[in-house]
PDB file of C-alpha atoms in Angstrom:
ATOM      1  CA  UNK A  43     118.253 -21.714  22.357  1.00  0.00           C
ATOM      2  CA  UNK A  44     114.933 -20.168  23.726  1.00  0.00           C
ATOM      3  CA  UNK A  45     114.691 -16.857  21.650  1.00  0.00           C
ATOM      4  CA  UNK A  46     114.980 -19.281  18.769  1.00  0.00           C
ATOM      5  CA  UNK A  47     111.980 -21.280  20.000  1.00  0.00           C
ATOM      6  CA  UNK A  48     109.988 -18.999  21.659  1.00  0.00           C
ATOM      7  CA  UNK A  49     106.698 -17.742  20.010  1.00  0.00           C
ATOM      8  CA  UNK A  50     104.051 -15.517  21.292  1.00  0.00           C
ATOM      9  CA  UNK A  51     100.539 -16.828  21.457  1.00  0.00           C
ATOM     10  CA  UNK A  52      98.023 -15.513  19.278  1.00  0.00           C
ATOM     11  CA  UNK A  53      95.644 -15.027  21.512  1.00  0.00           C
ATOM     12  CA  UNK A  54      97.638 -13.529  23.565  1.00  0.00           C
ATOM     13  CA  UNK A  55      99.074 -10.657  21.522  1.00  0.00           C
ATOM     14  CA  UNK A  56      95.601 -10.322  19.717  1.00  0.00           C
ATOM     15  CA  UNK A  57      94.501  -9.149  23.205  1.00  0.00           C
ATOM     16  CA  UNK A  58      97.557  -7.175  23.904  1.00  0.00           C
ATOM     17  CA  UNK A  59      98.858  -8.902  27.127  1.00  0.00           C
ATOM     18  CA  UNK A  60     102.531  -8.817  27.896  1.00  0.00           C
ATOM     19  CA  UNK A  61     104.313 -10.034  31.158  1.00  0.00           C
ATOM     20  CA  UNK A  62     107.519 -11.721  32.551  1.00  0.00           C
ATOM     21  CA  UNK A  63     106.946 -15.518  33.136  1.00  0.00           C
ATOM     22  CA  UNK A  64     109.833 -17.100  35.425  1.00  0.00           C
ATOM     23  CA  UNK A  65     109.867 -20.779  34.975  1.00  0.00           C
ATOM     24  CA  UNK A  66     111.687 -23.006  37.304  1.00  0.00           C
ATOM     25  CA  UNK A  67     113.359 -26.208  36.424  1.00  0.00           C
ATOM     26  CA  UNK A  68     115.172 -29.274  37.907  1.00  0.00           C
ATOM     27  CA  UNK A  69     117.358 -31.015  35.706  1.00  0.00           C
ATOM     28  CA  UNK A  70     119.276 -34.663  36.489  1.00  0.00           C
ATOM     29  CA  UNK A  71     122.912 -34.920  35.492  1.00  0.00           C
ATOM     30  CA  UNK A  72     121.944 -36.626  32.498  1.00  0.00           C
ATOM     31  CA  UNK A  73     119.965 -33.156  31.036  1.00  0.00           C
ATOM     32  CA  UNK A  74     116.605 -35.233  31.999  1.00  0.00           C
ATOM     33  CA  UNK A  75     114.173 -32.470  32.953  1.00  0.00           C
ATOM     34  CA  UNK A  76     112.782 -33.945  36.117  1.00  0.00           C
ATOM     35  CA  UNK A  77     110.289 -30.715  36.739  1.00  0.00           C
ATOM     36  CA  UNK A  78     109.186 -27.167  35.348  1.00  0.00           C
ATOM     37  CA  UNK A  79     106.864 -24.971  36.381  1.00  0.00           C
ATOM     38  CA  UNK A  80     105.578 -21.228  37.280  1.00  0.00           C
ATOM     39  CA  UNK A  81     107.638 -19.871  39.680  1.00  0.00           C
ATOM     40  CA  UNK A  82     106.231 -16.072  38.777  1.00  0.00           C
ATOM     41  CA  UNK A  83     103.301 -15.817  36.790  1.00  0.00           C
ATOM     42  CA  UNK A  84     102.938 -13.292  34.506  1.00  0.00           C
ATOM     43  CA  UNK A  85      99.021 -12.965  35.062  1.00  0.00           C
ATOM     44  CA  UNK A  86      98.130 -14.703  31.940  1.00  0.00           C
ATOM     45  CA  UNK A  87      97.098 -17.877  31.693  1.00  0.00           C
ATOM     46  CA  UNK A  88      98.533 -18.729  27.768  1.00  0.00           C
ATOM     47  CA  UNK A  89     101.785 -16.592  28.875  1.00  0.00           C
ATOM     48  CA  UNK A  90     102.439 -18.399  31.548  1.00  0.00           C
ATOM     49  CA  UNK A  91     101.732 -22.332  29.829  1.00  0.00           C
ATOM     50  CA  UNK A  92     103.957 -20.746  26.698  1.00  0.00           C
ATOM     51  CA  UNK A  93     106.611 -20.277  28.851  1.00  0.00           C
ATOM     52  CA  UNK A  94     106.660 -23.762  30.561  1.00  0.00           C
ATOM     53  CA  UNK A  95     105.678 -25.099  27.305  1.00  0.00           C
ATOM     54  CA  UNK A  96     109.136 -23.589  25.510  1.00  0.00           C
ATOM     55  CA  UNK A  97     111.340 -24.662  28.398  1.00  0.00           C
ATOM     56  CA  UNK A  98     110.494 -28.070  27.809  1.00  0.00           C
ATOM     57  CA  UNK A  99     111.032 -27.948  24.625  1.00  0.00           C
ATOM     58  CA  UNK A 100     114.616 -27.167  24.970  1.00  0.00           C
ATOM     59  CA  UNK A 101     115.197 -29.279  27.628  1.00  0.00           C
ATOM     60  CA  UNK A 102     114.735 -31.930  25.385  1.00  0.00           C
ATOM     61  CA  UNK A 103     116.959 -30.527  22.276  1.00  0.00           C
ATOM     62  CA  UNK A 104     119.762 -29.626  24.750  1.00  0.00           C
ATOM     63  CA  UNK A 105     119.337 -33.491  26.291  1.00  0.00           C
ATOM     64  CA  UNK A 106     119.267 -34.778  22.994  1.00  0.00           C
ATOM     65  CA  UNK A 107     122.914 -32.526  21.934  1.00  0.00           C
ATOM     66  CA  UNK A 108     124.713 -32.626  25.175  1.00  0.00           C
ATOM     67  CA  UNK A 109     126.896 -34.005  27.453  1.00  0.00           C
ATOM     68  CA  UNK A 110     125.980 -35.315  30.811  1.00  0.00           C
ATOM     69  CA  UNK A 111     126.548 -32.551  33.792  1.00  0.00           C
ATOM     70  CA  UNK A 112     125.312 -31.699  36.872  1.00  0.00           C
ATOM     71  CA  UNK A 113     121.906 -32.113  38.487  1.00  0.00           C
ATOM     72  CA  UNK A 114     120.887 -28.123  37.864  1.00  0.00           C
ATOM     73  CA  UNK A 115     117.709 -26.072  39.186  1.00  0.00           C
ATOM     74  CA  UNK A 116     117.357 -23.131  37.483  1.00  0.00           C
ATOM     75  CA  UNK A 117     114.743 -19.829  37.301  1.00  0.00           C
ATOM     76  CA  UNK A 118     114.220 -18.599  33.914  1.00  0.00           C
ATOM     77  CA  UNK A 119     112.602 -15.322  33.143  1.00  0.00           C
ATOM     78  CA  UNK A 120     110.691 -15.385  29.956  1.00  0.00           C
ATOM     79  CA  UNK A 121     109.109 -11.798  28.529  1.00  0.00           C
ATOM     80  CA  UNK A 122     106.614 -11.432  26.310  1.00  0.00           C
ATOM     81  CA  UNK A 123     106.557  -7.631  24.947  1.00  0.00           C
ATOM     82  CA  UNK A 124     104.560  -6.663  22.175  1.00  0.00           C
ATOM     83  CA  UNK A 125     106.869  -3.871  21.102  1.00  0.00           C
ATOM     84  CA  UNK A 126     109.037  -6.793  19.872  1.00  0.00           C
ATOM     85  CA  UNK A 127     111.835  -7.050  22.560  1.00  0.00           C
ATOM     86  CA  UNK A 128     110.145  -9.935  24.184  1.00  0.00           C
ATOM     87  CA  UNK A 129     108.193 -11.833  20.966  1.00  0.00           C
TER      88      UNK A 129
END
């Protein structure tokens, strides 16, 4: 559900930055985000908001589809690679 979401920001690539963001996020039982944030920045700014930026989006498409769980806190690595891998 992220690699079909995630884009790489413009200004980002046009200055050729690349990094690993990890994102952490709490999540109720109910698939509620509750919090997400930077647990490992990647060193740029528009990288790193990207990142949280994408994880709440699907948080909210996966609340929206599924079934009511556990309360969850996860770490997400996100990478941003130019060569293509990451984009």
């Amino acid at each position: 559900m992220l690699l079909a979401r995630k884009s790489y920001p413009r200004q980002a690539q046009r200055l050729g930055q690349q990094g690993v963001v990890t994102v952490q996020a709490q999540f109720a039982a109910d698939g509620e985000l509750l919090g997400c944030e930077v647990a490992a920045s990647s060193g740029f700014r528009a990288l790193d908001e990207a990142a949280v930026e994408l994880v709440r989006i699907a948080a909210a498409q996966l609340r929206a589809s599924g079934a009511p769980g556990s309360r969850a806190q996860v770490r997400i690595p996100i990478a941003y690679e130019l060569n293509g891998r990451g984009t």
